[in-house]
PDB file of C-alpha atoms in Angstrom:
ATOM      1  CA  UNK A   1       6.675 -30.680 186.162  1.00 34.00           C
ATOM      2  CA  UNK A   2       4.440 -28.985 185.002  1.00 36.00           C
ATOM      3  CA  UNK A   3       6.715 -26.044 183.794  1.00 33.00           C
ATOM      4  CA  UNK A   4       3.675 -23.812 182.500  1.00 33.00           C
ATOM      5  CA  UNK A   5       2.545 -22.674 186.688  1.00 33.00           C
ATOM      6  CA  UNK A   6       6.361 -22.035 187.433  1.00 32.00           C
ATOM      7  CA  UNK A   7       5.597 -19.442 184.084  1.00 34.00           C
ATOM      8  CA  UNK A   8       2.375 -18.403 185.445  1.00 31.00           C
ATOM      9  CA  UNK A   9       3.190 -18.255 189.258  1.00 31.00           C
ATOM     10  CA  UNK A  10       3.941 -15.293 191.462  1.00 34.00           C
ATOM     11  CA  UNK A  11       7.536 -14.236 191.714  1.00 37.00           C
ATOM     12  CA  UNK A  12       8.197 -13.807 196.105  1.00 36.00           C
ATOM     13  CA  UNK A  13      10.995 -13.137 197.205  1.00 38.00           C
ATOM     14  CA  UNK A  14      11.001 -15.805 199.683  1.00 39.00           C
ATOM     15  CA  UNK A  15       9.217 -14.495 202.685  1.00 40.00           C
ATOM     16  CA  UNK A  16       6.098 -16.151 201.804  1.00 40.00           C
ATOM     17  CA  UNK A  17       4.253 -13.330 200.432  1.00 47.00           C
ATOM     18  CA  UNK A  18       3.678 -13.533 196.510  1.00 46.00           C
ATOM     19  CA  UNK A  19       2.859  -9.581 195.940  1.00 53.00           C
ATOM     20  CA  UNK A  20       6.157  -8.794 197.873  1.00 72.00           C
ATOM     21  CA  UNK A  21       8.755  -7.286 195.023  1.00 91.00           C
ATOM     22  CA  UNK A  22      12.017  -9.077 194.332  1.00 96.00           C
ATOM     23  CA  UNK A  23      14.690  -8.201 192.041  1.00 97.00           C
ATOM     24  CA  UNK A  24      14.479 -10.586 189.864  1.00 96.00           C
ATOM     25  CA  UNK A  25      10.498  -9.748 188.644  1.00 96.00           C
ATOM     26  CA  UNK A  26      10.941  -6.066 189.115  1.00 97.00           C
ATOM     27  CA  UNK A  27      11.610  -4.817 185.596  1.00 95.00           C
ATOM     28  CA  UNK A  28       8.393  -7.875 184.036  1.00 94.00           C
ATOM     29  CA  UNK A  29       6.350  -5.641 187.343  1.00 96.00           C
ATOM     30  CA  UNK A  30       7.459  -2.306 186.095  1.00 97.00           C
ATOM     31  CA  UNK A  31       5.812  -2.872 183.117  1.00 95.00           C
ATOM     32  CA  UNK A  32       2.414  -4.194 183.808  1.00 96.00           C
ATOM     33  CA  UNK A  33       2.187  -1.078 186.693  1.00 97.00           C
ATOM     34  CA  UNK A  34       2.851   1.583 184.077  1.00 97.00           C
ATOM     35  CA  UNK A  35       1.961   0.428 181.062  1.00 97.00           C
ATOM     36  CA  UNK A  36       1.666   4.365 180.229  1.00 96.00           C
ATOM     37  CA  UNK A  37       5.509   4.232 179.614  1.00 97.00           C
ATOM     38  CA  UNK A  38       6.523   1.816 176.675  1.00 96.00           C
ATOM     39  CA  UNK A  39       5.908   4.961 174.801  1.00 96.00           C
ATOM     40  CA  UNK A  40       8.875   6.419 176.738  1.00 97.00           C
ATOM     41  CA  UNK A  41      10.618   2.896 176.294  1.00 97.00           C
ATOM     42  CA  UNK A  42      10.507   2.814 173.532  1.00 96.00           C
ATOM     43  CA  UNK A  43      11.691   6.074 171.768  1.00 97.00           C
ATOM     44  CA  UNK A  44      14.951   6.089 174.253  1.00 96.00           C
ATOM     45  CA  UNK A  45      15.687   1.967 173.951  1.00 96.00           C
ATOM     46  CA  UNK A  46      14.259   1.366 170.305  1.00 94.00           C
ATOM     47  CA  UNK A  47      16.823   2.111 168.385  1.00 93.00           C
ATOM     48  CA  UNK A  48      19.201  -0.743 170.490  1.00 91.00           C
ATOM     49  CA  UNK A  49      17.391  -2.966 171.571  1.00 90.00           C
ATOM     50  CA  UNK A  50      14.903  -5.291 169.500  1.00 93.00           C
ATOM     51  CA  UNK A  51      11.513  -4.756 172.056  1.00 93.00           C
ATOM     52  CA  UNK A  52       9.745  -7.456 171.358  1.00 91.00           C
ATOM     53  CA  UNK A  53      12.389 -10.178 173.304  1.00 92.00           C
ATOM     54  CA  UNK A  54      14.689  -7.424 175.399  1.00 91.00           C
ATOM     55  CA  UNK A  55      14.013  -5.422 177.920  1.00 91.00           C
ATOM     56  CA  UNK A  56      16.809  -2.492 179.152  1.00 94.00           C
ATOM     57  CA  UNK A  57      17.827  -4.047 182.610  1.00 95.00           C
ATOM     58  CA  UNK A  58      15.838  -2.165 186.043  1.00 97.00           C
ATOM     59  CA  UNK A  59      18.689   0.654 186.534  1.00 97.00           C
ATOM     60  CA  UNK A  60      18.082   1.374 183.125  1.00 97.00           C
ATOM     61  CA  UNK A  61      13.922   1.471 183.356  1.00 97.00           C
ATOM     62  CA  UNK A  62      13.936   3.448 186.801  1.00 98.00           C
ATOM     63  CA  UNK A  63      16.519   5.840 185.717  1.00 97.00           C
ATOM     64  CA  UNK A  64      15.741   6.460 182.862  1.00 97.00           C
ATOM     65  CA  UNK A  65      12.453   6.278 181.925  1.00 98.00           C
ATOM     66  CA  UNK A  66      10.346   6.933 185.544  1.00 97.00           C
ATOM     67  CA  UNK A  67      12.710   8.966 187.852  1.00 97.00           C
ATOM     68  CA  UNK A  68      12.394  11.908 184.136  1.00 97.00           C
ATOM     69  CA  UNK A  69       8.769  11.037 184.155  1.00 96.00           C
ATOM     70  CA  UNK A  70       8.544  11.668 188.427  1.00 96.00           C
ATOM     71  CA  UNK A  71      10.120  14.490 188.065  1.00 96.00           C
ATOM     72  CA  UNK A  72       8.167  16.211 185.218  1.00 96.00           C
ATOM     73  CA  UNK A  73       5.077  15.216 187.822  1.00 96.00           C
ATOM     74  CA  UNK A  74       6.479  16.905 190.660  1.00 95.00           C
ATOM     75  CA  UNK A  75       7.478  19.847 188.426  1.00 94.00           C
ATOM     76  CA  UNK A  76       3.883  19.815 186.897  1.00 92.00           C
ATOM     77  CA  UNK A  77       2.102  19.486 190.050  1.00 82.00           C
ATOM     78  CA  UNK A  78      -1.244  19.037 187.566  1.00 78.00           C
ATOM     79  CA  UNK A  79      -1.157  15.044 187.734  1.00 90.00           C
ATOM     80  CA  UNK A  80      -2.296  13.519 191.465  1.00 93.00           C
ATOM     81  CA  UNK A  81      -3.423  10.210 190.159  1.00 95.00           C
ATOM     82  CA  UNK A  82      -0.308   9.426 188.772  1.00 95.00           C
ATOM     83  CA  UNK A  83       2.068  11.072 191.514  1.00 96.00           C
ATOM     84  CA  UNK A  84      -0.083   8.870 193.891  1.00 97.00           C
ATOM     85  CA  UNK A  85       0.551   5.656 192.001  1.00 97.00           C
ATOM     86  CA  UNK A  86       4.210   5.911 191.361  1.00 97.00           C
ATOM     87  CA  UNK A  87       4.612   6.807 194.782  1.00 98.00           C
ATOM     88  CA  UNK A  88       2.659   3.957 196.027  1.00 97.00           C
ATOM     89  CA  UNK A  89       4.741   1.410 194.060  1.00 98.00           C
ATOM     90  CA  UNK A  90       7.294   2.837 195.891  1.00 98.00           C
ATOM     91  CA  UNK A  91       6.281   2.547 199.014  1.00 98.00           C
ATOM     92  CA  UNK A  92       6.114  -1.337 197.989  1.00 97.00           C
ATOM     93  CA  UNK A  93       9.176  -1.306 196.987  1.00 98.00           C
ATOM     94  CA  UNK A  94      10.640   0.246 200.734  1.00 97.00           C
ATOM     95  CA  UNK A  95       8.907  -2.198 202.453  1.00 97.00           C
ATOM     96  CA  UNK A  96      10.391  -5.254 199.988  1.00 97.00           C
ATOM     97  CA  UNK A  97      12.356  -8.294 202.331  1.00 96.00           C
ATOM     98  CA  UNK A  98      14.363  -8.250 199.074  1.00 97.00           C
ATOM     99  CA  UNK A  99      17.598  -5.649 199.405  1.00 97.00           C
ATOM    100  CA  UNK A 100      17.993  -5.483 195.779  1.00 98.00           C
ATOM    101  CA  UNK A 101      14.956  -3.537 195.544  1.00 98.00           C
ATOM    102  CA  UNK A 102      15.695  -1.526 198.436  1.00 97.00           C
ATOM    103  CA  UNK A 103      18.726  -0.739 196.359  1.00 97.00           C
ATOM    104  CA  UNK A 104      17.264   0.352 193.373  1.00 98.00           C
ATOM    105  CA  UNK A 105      14.958   2.307 194.931  1.00 98.00           C
ATOM    106  CA  UNK A 106      17.858   4.375 197.152  1.00 97.00           C
ATOM    107  CA  UNK A 107      20.053   4.372 194.398  1.00 97.00           C
ATOM    108  CA  UNK A 108      18.131   5.176 190.812  1.00 97.00           C
ATOM    109  CA  UNK A 109      15.515   7.358 192.833  1.00 97.00           C
ATOM    110  CA  UNK A 110      14.893   8.476 196.620  1.00 97.00           C
ATOM    111  CA  UNK A 111      19.119  10.060 196.265  1.00 97.00           C
ATOM    112  CA  UNK A 112      18.061  11.834 193.436  1.00 96.00           C
ATOM    113  CA  UNK A 113      14.910  13.419 195.176  1.00 96.00           C
ATOM    114  CA  UNK A 114      16.743  14.082 198.179  1.00 96.00           C
ATOM    115  CA  UNK A 115      19.873  16.232 196.713  1.00 96.00           C
ATOM    116  CA  UNK A 116      17.138  18.416 194.809  1.00 96.00           C
ATOM    117  CA  UNK A 117      15.702  20.321 198.049  1.00 95.00           C
ATOM    118  CA  UNK A 118      13.075  21.530 195.499  1.00 95.00           C
ATOM    119  CA  UNK A 119      12.111  18.182 194.458  1.00 95.00           C
ATOM    120  CA  UNK A 120      11.822  16.117 197.545  1.00 97.00           C
ATOM    121  CA  UNK A 121       9.461  18.996 199.503  1.00 96.00           C
ATOM    122  CA  UNK A 122       7.197  18.660 196.877  1.00 95.00           C
ATOM    123  CA  UNK A 123       7.587  14.891 196.590  1.00 96.00           C
ATOM    124  CA  UNK A 124       7.293  14.474 200.593  1.00 97.00           C
ATOM    125  CA  UNK A 125       3.632  15.096 200.253  1.00 94.00           C
ATOM    126  CA  UNK A 126       3.313  11.109 198.496  1.00 97.00           C
ATOM    127  CA  UNK A 127       5.948   9.960 199.749  1.00 97.00           C
ATOM    128  CA  UNK A 128       4.335   7.459 202.255  1.00 97.00           C
ATOM    129  CA  UNK A 129       6.226   5.606 205.427  1.00 97.00           C
ATOM    130  CA  UNK A 130       8.610   3.384 204.580  1.00 97.00           C
ATOM    131  CA  UNK A 131       9.909   5.926 201.421  1.00 97.00           C
ATOM    132  CA  UNK A 132       9.681   8.391 204.426  1.00 97.00           C
ATOM    133  CA  UNK A 133      12.400   6.458 206.152  1.00 96.00           C
ATOM    134  CA  UNK A 134      14.462   5.713 203.206  1.00 97.00           C
ATOM    135  CA  UNK A 135      15.190   9.270 202.218  1.00 97.00           C
ATOM    136  CA  UNK A 136      15.579  10.089 205.889  1.00 97.00           C
ATOM    137  CA  UNK A 137      18.531   7.347 206.098  1.00 97.00           C
ATOM    138  CA  UNK A 138      19.795   8.198 202.726  1.00 97.00           C
ATOM    139  CA  UNK A 139      19.753  12.285 203.837  1.00 97.00           C
ATOM    140  CA  UNK A 140      21.811  11.691 206.922  1.00 96.00           C
ATOM    141  CA  UNK A 141      24.395   9.393 205.457  1.00 97.00           C
ATOM    142  CA  UNK A 142      24.953  12.260 202.329  1.00 96.00           C
ATOM    143  CA  UNK A 143      25.046  14.781 204.465  1.00 95.00           C
ATOM    144  CA  UNK A 144      21.977  16.573 202.911  1.00 95.00           C
ATOM    145  CA  UNK A 145      19.643  17.196 206.103  1.00 95.00           C
ATOM    146  CA  UNK A 146      18.647  19.829 205.305  1.00 96.00           C
ATOM    147  CA  UNK A 147      16.915  19.090 202.419  1.00 96.00           C
ATOM    148  CA  UNK A 148      14.051  17.583 204.066  1.00 96.00           C
ATOM    149  CA  UNK A 149      11.048  19.393 204.498  1.00 93.00           C
ATOM    150  CA  UNK A 150      11.831  21.601 207.590  1.00 78.00           C
ATOM    151  CA  UNK A 151       8.604  19.567 209.106  1.00 64.00           C
ATOM    152  CA  UNK A 152       9.383  16.468 209.528  1.00 49.00           C
ATOM    153  CA  UNK A 153      11.610  15.264 210.420  1.00 45.00           C
ATOM    154  CA  UNK A 154      12.046  17.055 213.456  1.00 45.00           C
ATOM    155  CA  UNK A 155      14.947  18.744 213.330  1.00 40.00           C
ATOM    156  CA  UNK A 156      17.413  17.382 216.751  1.00 45.00           C
ATOM    157  CA  UNK A 157      20.031  20.074 216.548  1.00 44.00           C
ATOM    158  CA  UNK A 158      20.035  24.118 217.016  1.00 46.00           C
ATOM    159  CA  UNK A 159      19.006  26.094 214.617  1.00 46.00           C
ATOM    160  CA  UNK A 160      21.829  28.942 215.521  1.00 44.00           C
TER     161      UNK A 160
END
């Protein structure tokens, strides 16, 4: 068995798409996609982990590192390129066939965004269609439909 090949082969989600995100590789993809967040990872986890051999799991990385960065960017509104990159990654996650990847996006990123009416309004313009679909599902399940931007999705009940 050639072990080097398995170490360098891209992870797949079983759907045959080598570019699809899989939960078992999401931490490594996160680190590759967002090298600019390494200083935040070191500041947050350096005292608790030997970051040369241990990296926190996906939920801490997304909830405690990426989510605060996205919030800052949305509030500042200055770094369009970073926001487009991040939301493009979110769209890739939303399109994953791996349910755990979608759950990670749902719970760590989208629920907190939708809860905050101002943030979701700002984020909406960066979101892809699949990410917006997930946002609508979350809003519907949580009763937060009024938090979504008024122009999208169309209201299905009369305003009174």
